[in-house]
Coordinates of C-alpha atoms and ligand atoms in Angstrom, one line a residue:
M1 CA 7.2 8.7 31.3
I2 CA 7.0 10.9 28.7
T3 CA 3.9 13.6 28.4
L4 CA 3.3 14.1 24.6
N5 CA 1.7 17.1 23.7
H6 CA -0.4 16.4 20.8
T7 CA -1.0 20.2 19.8
P8 CA 0.4 20.8 15.9
W9 CA 3.1 23.2 15.6
H10 CA 3.4 26.7 14.1
P11 CA 4.5 26.9 10.6
S12 CA 7.6 28.8 11.6
D13 CA 8.7 25.7 13.1
W14 CA 9.1 23.7 10.3
Q15 CA 10.2 26.2 7.8
S16 CA 13.2 27.1 10.9
E17 CA 14.1 23.6 11.1
L18 CA 14.4 22.8 7.3
K19 CA 16.6 26.4 6.8
H20 CA 19.4 24.9 9.5
A21 CA 19.2 21.3 7.7
F22 CA 22.5 19.5 6.8
R23 CA 23.6 20.1 3.7
Q24 CA 27.2 19.3 3.7
P25 CA 28.3 15.8 4.3
E26 CA 31.3 17.2 6.4
A27 CA 29.0 19.0 8.7
L28 CA 26.8 15.9 9.5
L29 CA 29.7 13.9 10.3
E30 CA 30.8 16.3 12.3
Y31 CA 28.1 16.4 14.6
L32 CA 27.7 13.0 14.8
D33 CA 31.3 12.4 15.6
I34 CA 32.2 10.5 12.8
A35 CA 35.9 11.1 11.1
N36 CA 38.1 9.0 8.7
V37 CA 36.0 10.2 5.6
A38 CA 38.4 8.3 3.2
A39 CA 38.3 5.0 4.8
N40 CA 34.5 5.2 5.0
G41 CA 34.2 5.8 0.9
I42 CA 32.0 9.0 1.9
D43 CA 31.6 11.4 -1.5
L44 CA 31.8 15.1 -0.3
Q45 CA 30.5 16.3 -3.1
P46 CA 27.8 14.0 -4.2
D47 CA 26.0 15.1 -7.3
F48 CA 22.7 14.1 -5.7
A49 CA 23.0 16.6 -3.0
L50 CA 23.0 15.7 0.9
L51 CA 20.3 16.8 2.6
V52 CA 18.9 16.0 6.2
P53 CA 17.0 17.7 9.1
R54 CA 18.3 18.2 12.5
G55 CA 15.6 16.6 13.9
Y56 CA 16.3 13.2 12.0
A57 CA 19.9 13.6 12.6
Q58 CA 19.3 13.3 16.0
R59 CA 17.9 9.9 15.9
I60 CA 21.1 8.6 14.4
E61 CA 23.7 7.1 16.9
Q62 CA 26.5 9.4 17.2
G63 CA 29.8 7.8 15.8
N64 CA 28.0 4.9 14.2
I65 CA 28.8 5.1 10.2
Q66 CA 26.5 1.9 9.9
D67 CA 23.5 3.8 11.6
P68 CA 20.9 2.5 9.5
L69 CA 19.2 6.1 9.3
L70 CA 22.7 7.4 8.5
R71 CA 23.0 4.8 5.8
Q72 CA 20.0 6.1 4.0
V73 CA 21.0 9.7 3.8
L74 CA 24.9 9.8 3.5
S75 CA 26.4 10.2 0.1
L76 CA 28.9 7.3 -0.7
Q77 CA 31.2 7.2 -3.4
S78 CA 29.7 3.8 -4.5
E79 CA 26.9 6.1 -5.9
N80 CA 29.3 6.8 -8.5
E81 CA 29.8 3.4 -10.0
Q82 CA 28.0 1.9 -12.9
T83 CA 26.2 -1.3 -12.2
P84 CA 24.8 -3.4 -15.7
G85 CA 20.8 -2.9 -15.3
F86 CA 21.1 -0.2 -13.2
V87 CA 19.5 3.0 -15.0
M88 CA 18.6 6.9 -14.6
D89 CA 14.7 5.9 -14.9
P90 CA 13.9 2.5 -14.2
L91 CA 10.1 2.9 -14.1
Q92 CA 10.5 4.8 -17.7
E93 CA 8.4 7.8 -16.1
G94 CA 9.7 10.1 -18.9
N95 CA 8.5 7.7 -21.7
A96 CA 5.6 9.4 -23.1
E97 CA 4.9 6.6 -25.4
L98 CA 4.0 5.0 -22.3
G99 CA 1.5 7.3 -21.7
Y100 CA 3.4 9.5 -19.0
G101 CA 4.2 13.2 -19.2
Q102 CA 1.9 14.1 -21.7
T103 CA 0.7 17.1 -19.5
P104 CA 3.2 18.6 -17.5
G105 CA 3.1 17.7 -13.8
L106 CA 0.6 14.8 -14.0
L107 CA 1.6 11.2 -14.5
H108 CA -1.6 9.2 -15.4
K109 CA -0.3 5.7 -15.0
Y110 CA -3.2 4.3 -13.2
Q111 CA -6.9 3.7 -14.3
G112 CA -9.2 6.2 -12.1
R113 CA -6.2 7.8 -10.7
V114 CA -3.2 10.4 -11.4
L115 CA -0.3 11.5 -9.8
M116 CA 0.4 14.9 -9.8
I117 CA 4.0 16.1 -9.0
T118 CA 3.5 19.3 -6.9
T119 CA 6.8 20.4 -6.2
P120 CA 10.7 19.1 -7.1
A121 CA 11.8 19.4 -3.4
C122 CA 12.0 17.0 -0.3
A123 CA 12.9 18.1 3.1
I124 CA 15.4 14.8 3.1
N125 CA 17.4 13.4 0.0
C126 CA 17.2 9.6 0.6
R127 CA 20.1 8.0 -1.4
Y128 CA 18.0 5.2 -3.0
C129 CA 15.3 7.4 -4.3
F130 CA 14.0 6.1 -7.6
R131 CA 13.1 10.0 -8.7
R132 CA 16.7 10.9 -7.9
H133 CA 17.3 11.6 -11.6
F134 CA 13.4 12.6 -12.3
P135 CA 13.5 15.6 -14.6
Y136 CA 12.0 17.6 -12.7
T137 CA 12.5 21.0 -14.8
D138 CA 10.4 19.3 -17.3
H139 CA 7.3 19.5 -14.5
K140 CA 7.5 22.2 -12.8
P141 CA 5.2 23.6 -10.3
K142 CA 4.2 26.5 -12.3
D143 CA 2.6 24.0 -14.8
Q144 CA -0.1 23.0 -12.0
H145 CA -2.9 24.8 -13.7
L146 CA -2.0 22.4 -16.8
A147 CA -2.5 19.4 -14.5
L148 CA -5.8 20.9 -12.8
E149 CA -7.0 21.7 -16.4
A150 CA -6.4 18.0 -17.3
I151 CA -8.1 16.4 -14.4
A152 CA -11.3 18.8 -14.7
K153 CA -11.5 17.5 -18.3
D154 CA -11.4 13.9 -17.3
T155 CA -14.3 12.6 -15.3
S156 CA -12.7 9.2 -15.2
I157 CA -10.4 10.4 -12.5
H158 CA -11.7 9.9 -9.1
E159 CA -8.4 9.9 -6.7
V160 CA -5.5 12.3 -7.2
I161 CA -2.3 11.5 -5.5
L162 CA -0.2 14.1 -4.6
S163 CA 3.5 13.7 -5.2
G164 CA 6.6 15.1 -5.6
G165 CA 9.3 15.6 -4.5
D166 CA 7.3 16.1 -1.4
P167 CA 4.1 17.8 -1.5
L168 CA 4.2 18.9 2.3
L169 CA 6.8 21.2 1.1
M170 CA 4.4 23.3 -0.4
N171 CA 3.0 26.2 2.4
D172 CA -0.3 26.0 4.3
D173 CA -1.6 28.6 1.7
G174 CA -0.5 26.4 -1.2
M175 CA -1.6 23.4 0.0
A176 CA -5.2 24.9 1.1
A177 CA -5.5 26.7 -2.3
L178 CA -5.0 23.2 -4.3
I179 CA -7.1 21.2 -2.1
Q180 CA -9.9 23.7 -2.8
D181 CA -9.3 23.7 -6.6
L182 CA -9.5 19.6 -6.2
D183 CA -12.4 19.9 -4.1
A184 CA -14.3 21.8 -6.7
L185 CA -14.2 18.9 -9.1
A186 CA -16.8 16.9 -8.6
H187 CA -15.9 13.8 -9.9
V188 CA -12.8 13.9 -7.6
K189 CA -13.6 11.9 -4.6
R190 CA -10.3 11.1 -2.8
I191 CA -7.1 12.8 -2.5
R192 CA -4.0 10.9 -1.3
I193 CA -0.7 12.5 0.2
H194 CA 2.5 10.7 -0.4
T195 CA 4.8 12.7 1.8
R196 CA 8.0 11.7 4.5
L197 CA 7.4 14.9 6.0
P198 CA 5.5 13.4 9.5
I199 CA 8.7 11.2 9.6
V200 CA 11.6 13.3 8.6
L201 CA 10.1 16.7 9.5
P202 CA 7.1 16.4 11.8
Q203 CA 6.8 20.1 12.7
R204 CA 5.3 20.4 9.3
V205 CA 2.1 18.8 10.4
T206 CA 1.1 22.3 11.6
A207 CA -2.9 23.3 12.6
D208 CA -3.7 25.4 9.7
L209 CA -2.2 22.2 7.5
V210 CA -4.1 20.0 9.8
A211 CA -7.4 22.2 9.7
T212 CA -7.4 22.2 5.5
L213 CA -7.2 18.4 5.6
E214 CA -10.0 17.9 8.2
D215 CA -12.2 20.4 6.0
A216 CA -11.6 19.0 2.7
R217 CA -14.7 17.8 0.8
C218 CA -12.5 14.9 -0.7
K219 CA -11.6 12.0 1.5
I220 CA -7.9 12.7 2.5
T221 CA -5.4 9.9 2.4
M222 CA -1.9 10.1 3.7
V223 CA 0.5 7.6 3.0
I224 CA 3.9 7.9 5.0
H225 CA 7.4 6.8 4.1
S226 CA 9.1 5.1 7.3
N227 CA 11.7 2.2 6.6
H228 CA 12.8 1.7 10.0
P229 CA 11.7 2.1 13.7
N230 CA 14.6 4.1 14.8
E231 CA 12.7 6.9 12.5
L232 CA 9.8 7.1 15.0
D233 CA 9.9 8.8 18.2
E234 CA 7.7 11.2 20.2
T235 CA 7.9 14.0 17.4
T236 CA 6.3 11.6 14.7
E237 CA 3.8 10.2 17.4
R238 CA 2.6 13.9 18.0
A239 CA 2.1 14.7 14.3
L240 CA 0.7 11.5 13.3
T241 CA -1.9 11.7 16.4
C242 CA -2.8 15.2 15.0
L243 CA -3.5 13.7 11.4
R244 CA -5.5 10.8 12.7
R245 CA -7.6 12.8 15.1
A246 CA -8.8 15.1 12.2
G247 CA -9.7 12.0 10.3
I248 CA -7.1 11.1 8.1
T249 CA -6.2 7.9 6.9
L250 CA -2.8 6.8 7.8
L251 CA -0.8 4.4 5.6
N252 CA 2.9 3.8 5.6
Q253 CA 5.2 2.3 2.8
S254 CA 8.7 1.2 3.0
V255 CA 11.3 0.1 0.6
L256 CA 13.3 -3.0 1.5
L257 CA 17.0 -1.8 1.5
K258 CA 19.6 -4.0 1.9
G259 CA 21.5 -3.1 5.3
I260 CA 18.9 -0.9 6.6
N261 CA 16.0 -3.0 7.2
S262 CA 17.0 -6.1 5.4
D263 CA 16.0 -8.5 8.4
A264 CA 12.5 -9.7 9.7
Q265 CA 12.7 -8.3 12.9
T266 CA 13.5 -5.0 12.2
L267 CA 10.6 -4.9 10.0
I268 CA 8.5 -6.4 12.3
N269 CA 9.3 -3.8 14.9
L270 CA 8.6 -1.1 12.3
S271 CA 5.2 -2.6 11.5
E272 CA 4.2 -2.6 15.7
L273 CA 5.8 1.0 16.0
L274 CA 3.7 2.1 13.2
F275 CA 0.4 0.4 14.3
D276 CA 1.4 2.4 17.9
Q277 CA 1.6 5.8 16.3
G278 CA -1.7 5.1 14.5
V279 CA -0.6 4.0 11.2
L280 CA -1.4 0.9 9.0
P281 CA 1.5 -0.7 7.1
Y282 CA 0.5 -0.9 3.5
Y283 CA 3.7 -1.6 0.7
L284 CA 7.0 -2.7 1.4
H285 CA 8.8 -2.0 -2.0
M286 CA 11.4 -4.3 -3.8
P287 CA 14.0 -1.8 -4.5
D288 CA 14.0 -0.3 -8.0
K289 CA 17.2 -0.7 -10.3
V290 CA 18.2 2.9 -9.9
A291 CA 21.5 4.3 -11.0
G292 CA 23.8 4.8 -8.2
T293 CA 21.8 2.7 -5.4
A294 CA 22.9 -1.1 -6.2
H295 CA 24.4 -1.4 -2.8
F296 CA 21.0 -1.1 -1.4
Y297 CA 19.4 -3.7 -3.7
L298 CA 18.3 -7.3 -2.9
D299 CA 16.9 -9.9 -5.1
D300 CA 14.2 -12.0 -4.5
S301 CA 16.0 -14.8 -3.3
E302 CA 17.3 -12.6 -0.4
A303 CA 13.8 -11.1 0.5
Q304 CA 12.1 -14.1 0.5
P305 CA 13.1 -15.4 3.9
I306 CA 12.6 -12.1 5.2
Y307 CA 9.0 -11.4 4.2
E308 CA 8.0 -15.0 4.9
A309 CA 9.5 -14.5 8.5
M310 CA 7.2 -11.5 9.0
R311 CA 4.4 -13.3 7.5
E312 CA 4.7 -16.2 10.1
Q313 CA 5.0 -13.6 13.1
L314 CA 2.7 -10.6 12.2
P315 CA -0.9 -10.3 12.1
G316 CA -2.4 -9.9 8.6
Y317 CA -3.1 -6.2 9.2
L318 CA 0.5 -5.5 9.8
L319 CA 1.9 -7.4 7.1
P320 CA 2.7 -5.0 4.4
R321 CA 2.1 -6.2 0.8
L322 CA 5.5 -6.7 -0.7
V323 CA 5.1 -5.3 -4.3
R324 CA 7.3 -4.2 -7.2
E325 CA 6.8 -1.3 -9.9
L326 CA 7.4 -2.6 -13.4
P327 CA 7.8 0.1 -16.4
G328 CA 4.2 0.5 -17.8
G329 CA 2.8 -1.3 -15.2
I330 CA -0.9 0.2 -14.4
A331 CA -0.8 -0.7 -10.8
K332 CA 2.0 -2.3 -8.6
T333 CA 3.0 -6.0 -9.0
P334 CA 2.8 -8.2 -5.9
V335 CA 6.0 -10.5 -5.5
N336 CA 5.2 -14.1 -5.6
F337 CA 8.0 -16.6 -4.4
E338 CA 6.7 -19.6 -5.3
Q339 CA 7.2 -18.8 -9.2
R340 CA 10.1 -16.4 -8.4
Q341 CA 8.4 -14.0 -10.8
P342 CA 5.9 -11.4 -10.7
L343 CA 2.3 -12.8 -10.9
N344 CA 0.0 -12.2 -13.9
F345 CA -2.5 -10.3 -11.9
Q346 CA -1.9 -6.8 -9.8
T347 CA -3.2 -5.4 -7.0
N348 CA -4.8 -2.1 -6.6
I349 CA -2.9 0.6 -5.3
Ligands
SF4_1 S1 11.5 11.9 0.4 FE1 10.8 10.7 -1.4 S2 10.9 11.7 -3.1 FE2 12.1 12.3 -1.8 S3 14.0 11.7 -1.6 FE3 13.1 10.6 -0.3 S4 12.4 8.8 -1.3 FE4 13.0 10.5 -2.9

């Protein structure tokens, strides 16, 4: 029987873990005992760098090039292929005419909510990422005061979504200062943190971070990002339990990815394991048509039987909503299989 330690980690634990993350494909493959780079189509010098924390690599099966966690992070030559319809910025987040990017570091896509780019960095580089080509240099963290000034002036904003990169890569002091600044704005009632760190680097959930979130005036929701049940183990359970005990609402979003989680049983197992660890499944995203990610893409006809099998077998509260994002959309759009096109109404995110 596993005896879980539900004490948060010390800050040096996650910083040390990140420092020693795999950054070279050769080193990761050697650790996993995988040879024959050429036959496996691996790109050893990818433009979008490889980055994998060691704790995440430990959850990958040794010698298995098809491991679903490895496939999320391993750079392949196929990423360099041009595929018609797959573009650098499929959601047009850099298009100021659609209302994005007018204040550096702030994406004002949604009614009553803004998304704040807090840091360009992540603890892991997911090959399918829809922001893998995002112009982070135009949205530098040093511009955070401009974003805060814009939020302070607009009293229609009730919720601030901290995004990135990954906002939890800010250190404990930086996160505490940002939460304090947002807490000081009376019209901001909720703070949502979109992060993959409790999954890929659970040591990031330190005692100071938990205390900051627990003491905030604003209600805090954390939307984590897990795509496969193999990503969840006793380290993620420990991190998530610390957050839940501090009163943080925990939701999960996943991306539907060909060859990784593109079968109903995997996604059913993920929903059940997430719930065991105190997290409600929230969204299952159709993949975006991002340049370099065509090998992960499923169309609606492939997604339909998977989602219908999930609906048949899961209770409603464990069924994530299947959605896609459309450029200029004011919210995520539910996928409607009957019409084989998006419904003309949208859910609130
Ligand atoms: S953690 Fe999120 S933002 Fe970072 S690479 Fe992965 S999907 Fe993209």
